[in-house]
Short mmCIF file of C-alpha atoms and ligand atoms in Angstrom, two decimals:
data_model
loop_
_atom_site.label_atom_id
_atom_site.label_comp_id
_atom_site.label_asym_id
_atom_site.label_seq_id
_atom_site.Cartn_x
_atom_site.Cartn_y
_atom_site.Cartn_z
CA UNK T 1 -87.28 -0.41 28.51
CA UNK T 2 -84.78 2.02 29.50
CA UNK T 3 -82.63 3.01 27.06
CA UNK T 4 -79.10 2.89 27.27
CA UNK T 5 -77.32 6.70 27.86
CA UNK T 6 -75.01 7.85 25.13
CA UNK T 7 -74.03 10.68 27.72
CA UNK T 8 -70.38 11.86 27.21
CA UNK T 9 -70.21 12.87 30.70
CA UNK T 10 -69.46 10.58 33.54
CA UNK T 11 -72.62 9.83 34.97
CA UNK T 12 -71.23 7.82 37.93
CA UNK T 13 -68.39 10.04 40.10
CA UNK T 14 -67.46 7.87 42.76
CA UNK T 15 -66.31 9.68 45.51
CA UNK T 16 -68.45 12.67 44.27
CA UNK T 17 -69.55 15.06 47.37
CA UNK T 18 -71.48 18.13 47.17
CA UNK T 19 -70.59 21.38 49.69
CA UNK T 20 -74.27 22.32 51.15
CA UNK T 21 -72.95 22.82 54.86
CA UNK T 22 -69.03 23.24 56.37
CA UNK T 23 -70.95 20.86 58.92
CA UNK T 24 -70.23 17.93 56.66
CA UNK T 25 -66.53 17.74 56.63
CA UNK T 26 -63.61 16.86 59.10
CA UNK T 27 -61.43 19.42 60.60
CA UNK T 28 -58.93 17.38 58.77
CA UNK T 29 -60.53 18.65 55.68
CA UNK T 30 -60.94 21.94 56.24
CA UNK T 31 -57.44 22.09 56.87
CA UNK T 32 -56.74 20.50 53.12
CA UNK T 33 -59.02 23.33 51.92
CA UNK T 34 -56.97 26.10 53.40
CA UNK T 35 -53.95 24.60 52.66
CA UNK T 36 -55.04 24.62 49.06
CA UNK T 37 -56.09 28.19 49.57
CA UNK T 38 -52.77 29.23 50.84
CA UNK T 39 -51.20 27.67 47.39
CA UNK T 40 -53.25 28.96 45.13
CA UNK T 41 -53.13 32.38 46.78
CA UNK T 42 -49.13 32.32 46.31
CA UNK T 43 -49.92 31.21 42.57
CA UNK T 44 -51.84 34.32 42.45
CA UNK T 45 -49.47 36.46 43.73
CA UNK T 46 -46.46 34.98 41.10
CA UNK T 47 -49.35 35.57 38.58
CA UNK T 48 -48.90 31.41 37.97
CA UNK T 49 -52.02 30.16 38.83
CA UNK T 50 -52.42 26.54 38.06
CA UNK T 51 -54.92 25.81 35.21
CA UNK T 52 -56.89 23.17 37.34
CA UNK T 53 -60.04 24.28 35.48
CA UNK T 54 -59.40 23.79 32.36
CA UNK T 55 -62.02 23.44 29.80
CA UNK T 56 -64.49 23.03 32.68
CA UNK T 57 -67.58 25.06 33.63
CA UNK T 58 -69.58 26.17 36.92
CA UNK T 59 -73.00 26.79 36.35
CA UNK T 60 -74.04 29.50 38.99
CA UNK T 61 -77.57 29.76 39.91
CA UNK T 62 -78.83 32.93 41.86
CA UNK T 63 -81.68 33.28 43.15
CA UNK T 64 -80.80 36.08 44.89
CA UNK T 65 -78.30 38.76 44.50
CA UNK T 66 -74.62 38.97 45.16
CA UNK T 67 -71.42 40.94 44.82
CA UNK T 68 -68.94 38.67 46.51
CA UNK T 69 -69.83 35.14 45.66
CA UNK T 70 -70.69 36.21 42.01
CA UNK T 71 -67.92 37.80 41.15
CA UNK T 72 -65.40 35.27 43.26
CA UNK T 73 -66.84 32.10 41.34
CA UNK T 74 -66.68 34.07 38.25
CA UNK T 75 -63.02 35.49 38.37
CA UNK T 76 -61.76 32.15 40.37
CA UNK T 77 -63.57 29.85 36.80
CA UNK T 78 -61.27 32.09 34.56
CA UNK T 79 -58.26 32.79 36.45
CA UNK T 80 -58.40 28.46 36.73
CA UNK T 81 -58.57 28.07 32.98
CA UNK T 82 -62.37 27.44 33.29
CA UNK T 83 -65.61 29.45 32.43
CA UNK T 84 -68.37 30.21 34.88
CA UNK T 85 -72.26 31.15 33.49
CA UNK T 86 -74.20 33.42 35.77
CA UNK T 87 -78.17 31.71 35.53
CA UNK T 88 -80.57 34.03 37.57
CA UNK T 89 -84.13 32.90 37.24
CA UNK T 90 -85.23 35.14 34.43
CA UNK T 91 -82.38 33.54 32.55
CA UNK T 92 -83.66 29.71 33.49
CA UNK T 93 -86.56 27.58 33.92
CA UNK T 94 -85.99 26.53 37.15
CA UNK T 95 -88.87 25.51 39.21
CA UNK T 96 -91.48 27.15 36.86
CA UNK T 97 -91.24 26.05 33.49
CA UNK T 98 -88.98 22.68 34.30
CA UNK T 99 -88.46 20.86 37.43
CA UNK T 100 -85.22 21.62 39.81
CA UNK T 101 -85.10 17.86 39.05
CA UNK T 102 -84.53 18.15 35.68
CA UNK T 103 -82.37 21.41 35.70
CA UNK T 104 -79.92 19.61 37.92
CA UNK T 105 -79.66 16.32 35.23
CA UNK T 106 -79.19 18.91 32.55
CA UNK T 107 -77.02 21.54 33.82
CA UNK T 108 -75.24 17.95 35.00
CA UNK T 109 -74.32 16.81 31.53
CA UNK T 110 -72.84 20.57 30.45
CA UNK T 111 -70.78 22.09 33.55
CA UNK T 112 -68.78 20.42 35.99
CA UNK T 113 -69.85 22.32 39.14
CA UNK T 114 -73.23 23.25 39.83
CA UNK T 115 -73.20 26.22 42.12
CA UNK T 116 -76.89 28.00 43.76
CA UNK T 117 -78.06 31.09 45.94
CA UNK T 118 -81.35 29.75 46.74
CA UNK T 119 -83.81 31.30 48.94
CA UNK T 120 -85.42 27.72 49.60
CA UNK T 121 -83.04 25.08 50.91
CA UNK T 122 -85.18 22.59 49.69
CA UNK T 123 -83.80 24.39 46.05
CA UNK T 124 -80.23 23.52 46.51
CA UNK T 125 -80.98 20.18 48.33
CA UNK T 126 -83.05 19.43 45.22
CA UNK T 127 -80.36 20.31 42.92
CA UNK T 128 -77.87 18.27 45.04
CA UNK T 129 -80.24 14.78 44.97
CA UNK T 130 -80.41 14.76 41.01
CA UNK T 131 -76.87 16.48 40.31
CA UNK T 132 -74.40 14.14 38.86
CA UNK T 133 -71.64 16.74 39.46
CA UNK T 134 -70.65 18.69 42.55
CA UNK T 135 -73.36 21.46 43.67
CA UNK T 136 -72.42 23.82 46.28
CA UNK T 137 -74.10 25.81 48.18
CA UNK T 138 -73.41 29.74 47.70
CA UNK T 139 -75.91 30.67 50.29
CA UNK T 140 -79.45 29.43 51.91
CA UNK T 141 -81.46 30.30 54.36
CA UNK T 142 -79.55 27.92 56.70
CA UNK T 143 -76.27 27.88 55.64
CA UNK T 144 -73.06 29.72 53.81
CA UNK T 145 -70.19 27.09 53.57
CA UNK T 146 -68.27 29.28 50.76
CA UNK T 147 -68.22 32.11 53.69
CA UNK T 148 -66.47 30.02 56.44
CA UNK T 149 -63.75 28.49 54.50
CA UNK T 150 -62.60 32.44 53.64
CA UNK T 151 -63.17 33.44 57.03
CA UNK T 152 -61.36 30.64 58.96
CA UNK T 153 -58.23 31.25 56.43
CA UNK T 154 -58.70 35.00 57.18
CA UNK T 155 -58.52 33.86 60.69
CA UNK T 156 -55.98 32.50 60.40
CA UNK T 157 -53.58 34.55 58.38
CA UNK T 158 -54.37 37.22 60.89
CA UNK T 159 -53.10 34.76 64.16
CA UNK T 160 -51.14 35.96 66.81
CA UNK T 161 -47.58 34.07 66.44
CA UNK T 162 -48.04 30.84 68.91
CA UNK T 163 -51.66 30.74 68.85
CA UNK T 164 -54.09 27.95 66.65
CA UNK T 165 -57.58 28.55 65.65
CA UNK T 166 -58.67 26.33 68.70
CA UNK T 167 -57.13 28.17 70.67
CA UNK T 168 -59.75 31.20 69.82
CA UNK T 169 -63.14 32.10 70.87
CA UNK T 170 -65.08 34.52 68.34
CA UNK T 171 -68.44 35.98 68.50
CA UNK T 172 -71.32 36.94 66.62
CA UNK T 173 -72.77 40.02 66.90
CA UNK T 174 -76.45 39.78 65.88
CA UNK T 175 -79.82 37.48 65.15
CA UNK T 176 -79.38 33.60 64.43
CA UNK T 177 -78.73 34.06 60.49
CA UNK T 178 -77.27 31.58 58.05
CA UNK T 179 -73.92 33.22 58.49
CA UNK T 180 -74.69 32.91 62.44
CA UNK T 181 -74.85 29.54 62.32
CA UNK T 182 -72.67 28.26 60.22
CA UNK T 183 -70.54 29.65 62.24
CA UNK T 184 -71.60 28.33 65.29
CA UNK T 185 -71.46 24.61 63.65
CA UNK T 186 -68.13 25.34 62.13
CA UNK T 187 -66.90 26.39 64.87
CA UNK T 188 -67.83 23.42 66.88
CA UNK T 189 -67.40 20.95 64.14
CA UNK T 190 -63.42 22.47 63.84
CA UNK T 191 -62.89 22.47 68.16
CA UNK T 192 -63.42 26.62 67.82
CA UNK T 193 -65.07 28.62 70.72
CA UNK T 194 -68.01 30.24 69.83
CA UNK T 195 -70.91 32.69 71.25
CA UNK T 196 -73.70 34.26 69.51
CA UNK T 197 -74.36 37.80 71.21
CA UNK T 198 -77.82 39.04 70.85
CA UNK T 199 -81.20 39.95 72.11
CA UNK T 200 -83.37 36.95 73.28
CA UNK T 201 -85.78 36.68 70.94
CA UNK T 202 -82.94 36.49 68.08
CA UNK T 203 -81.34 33.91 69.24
CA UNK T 204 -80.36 30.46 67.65
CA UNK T 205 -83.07 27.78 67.37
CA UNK T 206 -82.89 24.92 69.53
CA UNK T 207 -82.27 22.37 66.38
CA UNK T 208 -78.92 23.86 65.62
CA UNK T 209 -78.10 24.19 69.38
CA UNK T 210 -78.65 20.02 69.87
CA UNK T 211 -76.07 19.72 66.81
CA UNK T 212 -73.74 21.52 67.95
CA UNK T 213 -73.34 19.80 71.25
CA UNK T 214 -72.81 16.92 69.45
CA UNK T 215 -70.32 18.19 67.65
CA UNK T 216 -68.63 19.84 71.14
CA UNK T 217 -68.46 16.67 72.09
CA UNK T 218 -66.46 15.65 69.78
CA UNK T 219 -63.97 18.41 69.35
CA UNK T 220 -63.96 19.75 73.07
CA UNK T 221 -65.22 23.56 71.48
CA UNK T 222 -67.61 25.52 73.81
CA UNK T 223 -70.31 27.54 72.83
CA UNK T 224 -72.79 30.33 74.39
CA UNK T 225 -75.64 32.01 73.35
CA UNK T 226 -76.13 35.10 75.73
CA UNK T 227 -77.56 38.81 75.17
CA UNK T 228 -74.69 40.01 77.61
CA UNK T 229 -72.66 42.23 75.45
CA UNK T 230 -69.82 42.55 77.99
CA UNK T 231 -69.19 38.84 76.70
CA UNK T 232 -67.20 40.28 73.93
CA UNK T 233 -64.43 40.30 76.62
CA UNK T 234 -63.65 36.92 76.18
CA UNK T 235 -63.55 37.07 73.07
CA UNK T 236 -60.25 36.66 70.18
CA UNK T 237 -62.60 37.51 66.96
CA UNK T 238 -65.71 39.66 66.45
CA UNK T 239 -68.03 38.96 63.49
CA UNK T 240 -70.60 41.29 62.01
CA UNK T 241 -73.47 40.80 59.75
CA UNK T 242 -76.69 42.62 58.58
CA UNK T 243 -79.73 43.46 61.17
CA UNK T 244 -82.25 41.79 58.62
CA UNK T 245 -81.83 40.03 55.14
CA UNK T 246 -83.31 41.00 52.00
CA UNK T 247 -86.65 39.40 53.02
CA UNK T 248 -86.99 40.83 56.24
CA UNK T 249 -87.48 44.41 55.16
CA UNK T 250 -91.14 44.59 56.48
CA UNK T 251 -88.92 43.51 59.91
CA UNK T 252 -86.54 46.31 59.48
CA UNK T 253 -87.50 49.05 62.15
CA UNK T 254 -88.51 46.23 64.77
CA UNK T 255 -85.40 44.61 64.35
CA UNK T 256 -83.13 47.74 64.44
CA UNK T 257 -85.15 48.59 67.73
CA UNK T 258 -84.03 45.66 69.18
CA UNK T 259 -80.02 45.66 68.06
CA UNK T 260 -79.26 49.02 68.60
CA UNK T 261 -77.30 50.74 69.83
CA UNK T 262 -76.02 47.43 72.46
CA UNK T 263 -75.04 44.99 69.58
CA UNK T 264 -73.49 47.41 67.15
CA UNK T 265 -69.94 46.99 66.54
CA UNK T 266 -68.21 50.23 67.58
CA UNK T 267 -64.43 51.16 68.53
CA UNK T 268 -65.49 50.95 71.96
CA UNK T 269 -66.90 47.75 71.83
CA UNK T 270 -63.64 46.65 69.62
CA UNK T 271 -61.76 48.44 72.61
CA UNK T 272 -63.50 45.91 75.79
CA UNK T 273 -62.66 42.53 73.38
CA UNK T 274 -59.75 40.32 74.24
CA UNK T 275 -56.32 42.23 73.33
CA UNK T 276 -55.36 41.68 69.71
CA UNK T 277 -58.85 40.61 68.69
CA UNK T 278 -60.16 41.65 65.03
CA UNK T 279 -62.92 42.06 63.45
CA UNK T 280 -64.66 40.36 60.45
CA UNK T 281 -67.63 41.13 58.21
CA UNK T 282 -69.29 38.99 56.00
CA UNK T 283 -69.92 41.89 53.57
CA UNK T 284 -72.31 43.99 52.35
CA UNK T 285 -71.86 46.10 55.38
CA UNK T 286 -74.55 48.65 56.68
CA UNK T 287 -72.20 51.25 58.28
CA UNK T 288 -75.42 53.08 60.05
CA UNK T 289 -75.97 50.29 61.23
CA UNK T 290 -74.81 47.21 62.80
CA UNK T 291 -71.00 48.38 62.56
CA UNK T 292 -69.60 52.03 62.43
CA UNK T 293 -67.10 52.83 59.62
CA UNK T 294 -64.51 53.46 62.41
CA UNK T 295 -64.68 50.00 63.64
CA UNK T 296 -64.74 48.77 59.99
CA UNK T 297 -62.21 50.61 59.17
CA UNK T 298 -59.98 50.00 62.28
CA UNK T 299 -56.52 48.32 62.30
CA UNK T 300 -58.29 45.54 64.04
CA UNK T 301 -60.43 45.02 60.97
CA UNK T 302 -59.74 42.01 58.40
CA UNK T 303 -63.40 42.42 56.86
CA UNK T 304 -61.65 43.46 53.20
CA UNK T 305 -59.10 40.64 53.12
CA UNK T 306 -62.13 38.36 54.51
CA UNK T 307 -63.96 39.90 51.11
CA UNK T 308 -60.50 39.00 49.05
CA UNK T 309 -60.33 35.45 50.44
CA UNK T 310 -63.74 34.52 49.16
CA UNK T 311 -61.92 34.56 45.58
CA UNK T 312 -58.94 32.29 47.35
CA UNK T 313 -61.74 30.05 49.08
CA UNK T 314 -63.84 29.45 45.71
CA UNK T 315 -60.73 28.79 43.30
CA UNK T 316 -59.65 26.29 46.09
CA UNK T 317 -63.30 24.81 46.08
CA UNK T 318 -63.33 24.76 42.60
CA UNK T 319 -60.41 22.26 42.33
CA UNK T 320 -61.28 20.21 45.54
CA UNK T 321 -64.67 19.19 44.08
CA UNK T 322 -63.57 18.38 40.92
CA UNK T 323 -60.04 16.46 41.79
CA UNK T 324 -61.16 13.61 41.22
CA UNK T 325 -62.71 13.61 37.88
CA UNK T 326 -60.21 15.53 35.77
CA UNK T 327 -59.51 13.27 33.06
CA UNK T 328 -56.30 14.74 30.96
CA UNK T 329 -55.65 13.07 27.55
CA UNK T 330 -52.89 11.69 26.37
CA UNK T 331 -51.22 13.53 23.10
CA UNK T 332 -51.86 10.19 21.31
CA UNK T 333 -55.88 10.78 22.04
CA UNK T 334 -55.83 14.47 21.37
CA UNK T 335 -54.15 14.00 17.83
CA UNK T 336 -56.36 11.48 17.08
CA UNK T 337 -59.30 13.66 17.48
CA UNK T 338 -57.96 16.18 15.86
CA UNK T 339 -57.09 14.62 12.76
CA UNK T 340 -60.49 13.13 12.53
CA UNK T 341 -62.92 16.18 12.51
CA UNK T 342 -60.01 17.99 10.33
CA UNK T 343 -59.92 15.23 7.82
CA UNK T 344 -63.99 15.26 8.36
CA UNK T 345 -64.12 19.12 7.85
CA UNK T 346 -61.52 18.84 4.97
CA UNK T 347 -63.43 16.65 2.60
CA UNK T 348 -66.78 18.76 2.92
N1 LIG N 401 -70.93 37.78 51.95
C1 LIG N 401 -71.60 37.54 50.82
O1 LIG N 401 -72.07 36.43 50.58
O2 LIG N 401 -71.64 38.58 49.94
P1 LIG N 401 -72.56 38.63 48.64
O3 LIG N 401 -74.00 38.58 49.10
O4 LIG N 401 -72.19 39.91 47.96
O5 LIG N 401 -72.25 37.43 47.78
#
């Protein structure tokens, strides 16, 4: 017989979603996400940010490593009123001496966020199936969700007066990565224009191309996948990204053969995009490589407030996923606690 759980956590969130791909939710909210951005982002600025957090805790699993979405989740937990624990997999069992199964039901009943940087997808899937509390994903091998909320509000924040993110067409500069096509599904999910600019054999997988005509047809975006660099003239934002990942290195030399010098982000090619276009970077940047420092460092170039709004985009996601199940007590309850354990400790 099963036995009855004594769990103080609330096993059953209704209405509990997890953040594994942008993909998965409405223009409508994505909006709500960067309008939450843009509050908490003026709370930051009055030094008043809202403790929303409170008490709470994101467990954040890497698997890999990580400047930006470390640090963000980290700094966004505190400056929220929360606490966030950094879990690589020296620190943790996970997947060799306990299940992902079981990790996820027990990391479930002491945070209230469950946050991975997996190199599997199956990993943060796994974690998502068992997790009785929000998981999102901080980077797979097929998508980064925490990437495209701060780079649609950077977007944004940089638009020409008059003009709406639909009204834009942006390109990627480079092979079909997880940033690459997240991207390309965001950007068709939200009613964005998109093209992927790269050599042939780089190019996105036909999977990811039948979803996102779905999702064209539904939001009237366009999309192109092309090696023709002059493309770029058609295009409002340019987007730049590493050559090769971490576990590509053996790749390295082929694959900088084959991007450069045509698909390197340069002043010049800055120079033949649409007037007024900028230029993001997910961050790290190889400046030898795939971008120059000139372009990075051109007026065009949002890359660093990009970097900045990964911290607005994770306190926002922090309090979005957890809305629902903040459950204040009343003064009568605290007191009552209190008085308790005191009278408890008192008498020992
Ligand atoms: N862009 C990005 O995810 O950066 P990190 O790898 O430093 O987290």
């Amino acid at each position: 017989m099963k036995m009855p759980s004594s769990s103080a956590t609330d096993l059953e969130k209704k209405g509990m979603r997890h953040f594994i791909s942008m993909k998965d939710f409405s223009k409508q909210e994505m909006d709500d996400m960067m309008e939450l951005m843009s509050m908490l982002k003026e709370a930051r600025k009055d030094n008043a940010i809202p403790q929303l957090f409170k008490g709470k805790s994101v467990a954040m699993i890497f698997e890999a490593g990580s400047t930006r979405t470390r640090v963000s989740f980290e700094t966004a937990a505190t400056m929220l009123g929360g606490h966030a624990l950094f879990l690589s997999p020296k620190d943790i069992h996970l997947g060799a001496k306990e299940s992902i199964d079981d990790t996820a039901r027990v990391l479930s009943r002491m945070c209230d966020v469950i946050m991975a940087r997996t190199n599997e997808p199956e990993t943060v899937d796994a974690l998502a199936k068992m997790s009785t509390v929000p998981v999102i994903n901080g980077l797979d091998t097929r998508f980064h969700p925490t990437q495209m909320l701060a780079d649609f509000y950077t977007i944004k924040e940089h638009l020409t007066p008059g003009k709406k993110l639909t009204d834009l067409t942006l390109a990627f500069m480079g092979d079909a990565t997880d940033v690459c096509r997240s991207l390309l599904l965001t950007c068709c999910k939200y009613g964005m224009n998109f093209k992927q600019i790269g050599p042939v054999k780089y190019q996105m997988e036909q999977e990811w191309l039948d979803l996102a005509d779905t999702l064209c047809a539904e939001s009237g975006a366009t999309y192109e996948i092309t090696e023709d660099v002059s493309k770029v003239s058609e295009c409002d934002v340019i987007y730049g990204d590493s050559f090769y990942w971490t576990t590509q290195m053996d790749e390295k030399e082929e694959r900088l053969a084959a991007f450069m010098p045509n698909y390197v982000i340069t002043e010049e090619l800055m120079s033949k995009a649409k007037p007024g276009a900028m230029l993001l970077h997910c961050l790290p940047a190889n400046d030898k490589e795939e971008v120059t420092r000139g372009a990075l460092e051109g007026e065009y170039s949002v890359a660093f407030d990009e970097a900045e709004n990964r911290l607005t985009a994770q306190m926002a996601l922090l309090v979005y996923f957890t809305r629902k199940f903040v459950k204040e007590p009343t003064e009568e309850t605290r007191v009552r606690h209190q008085e308790r354990i005191e009278g408890f400790l008192n008498q020992l």
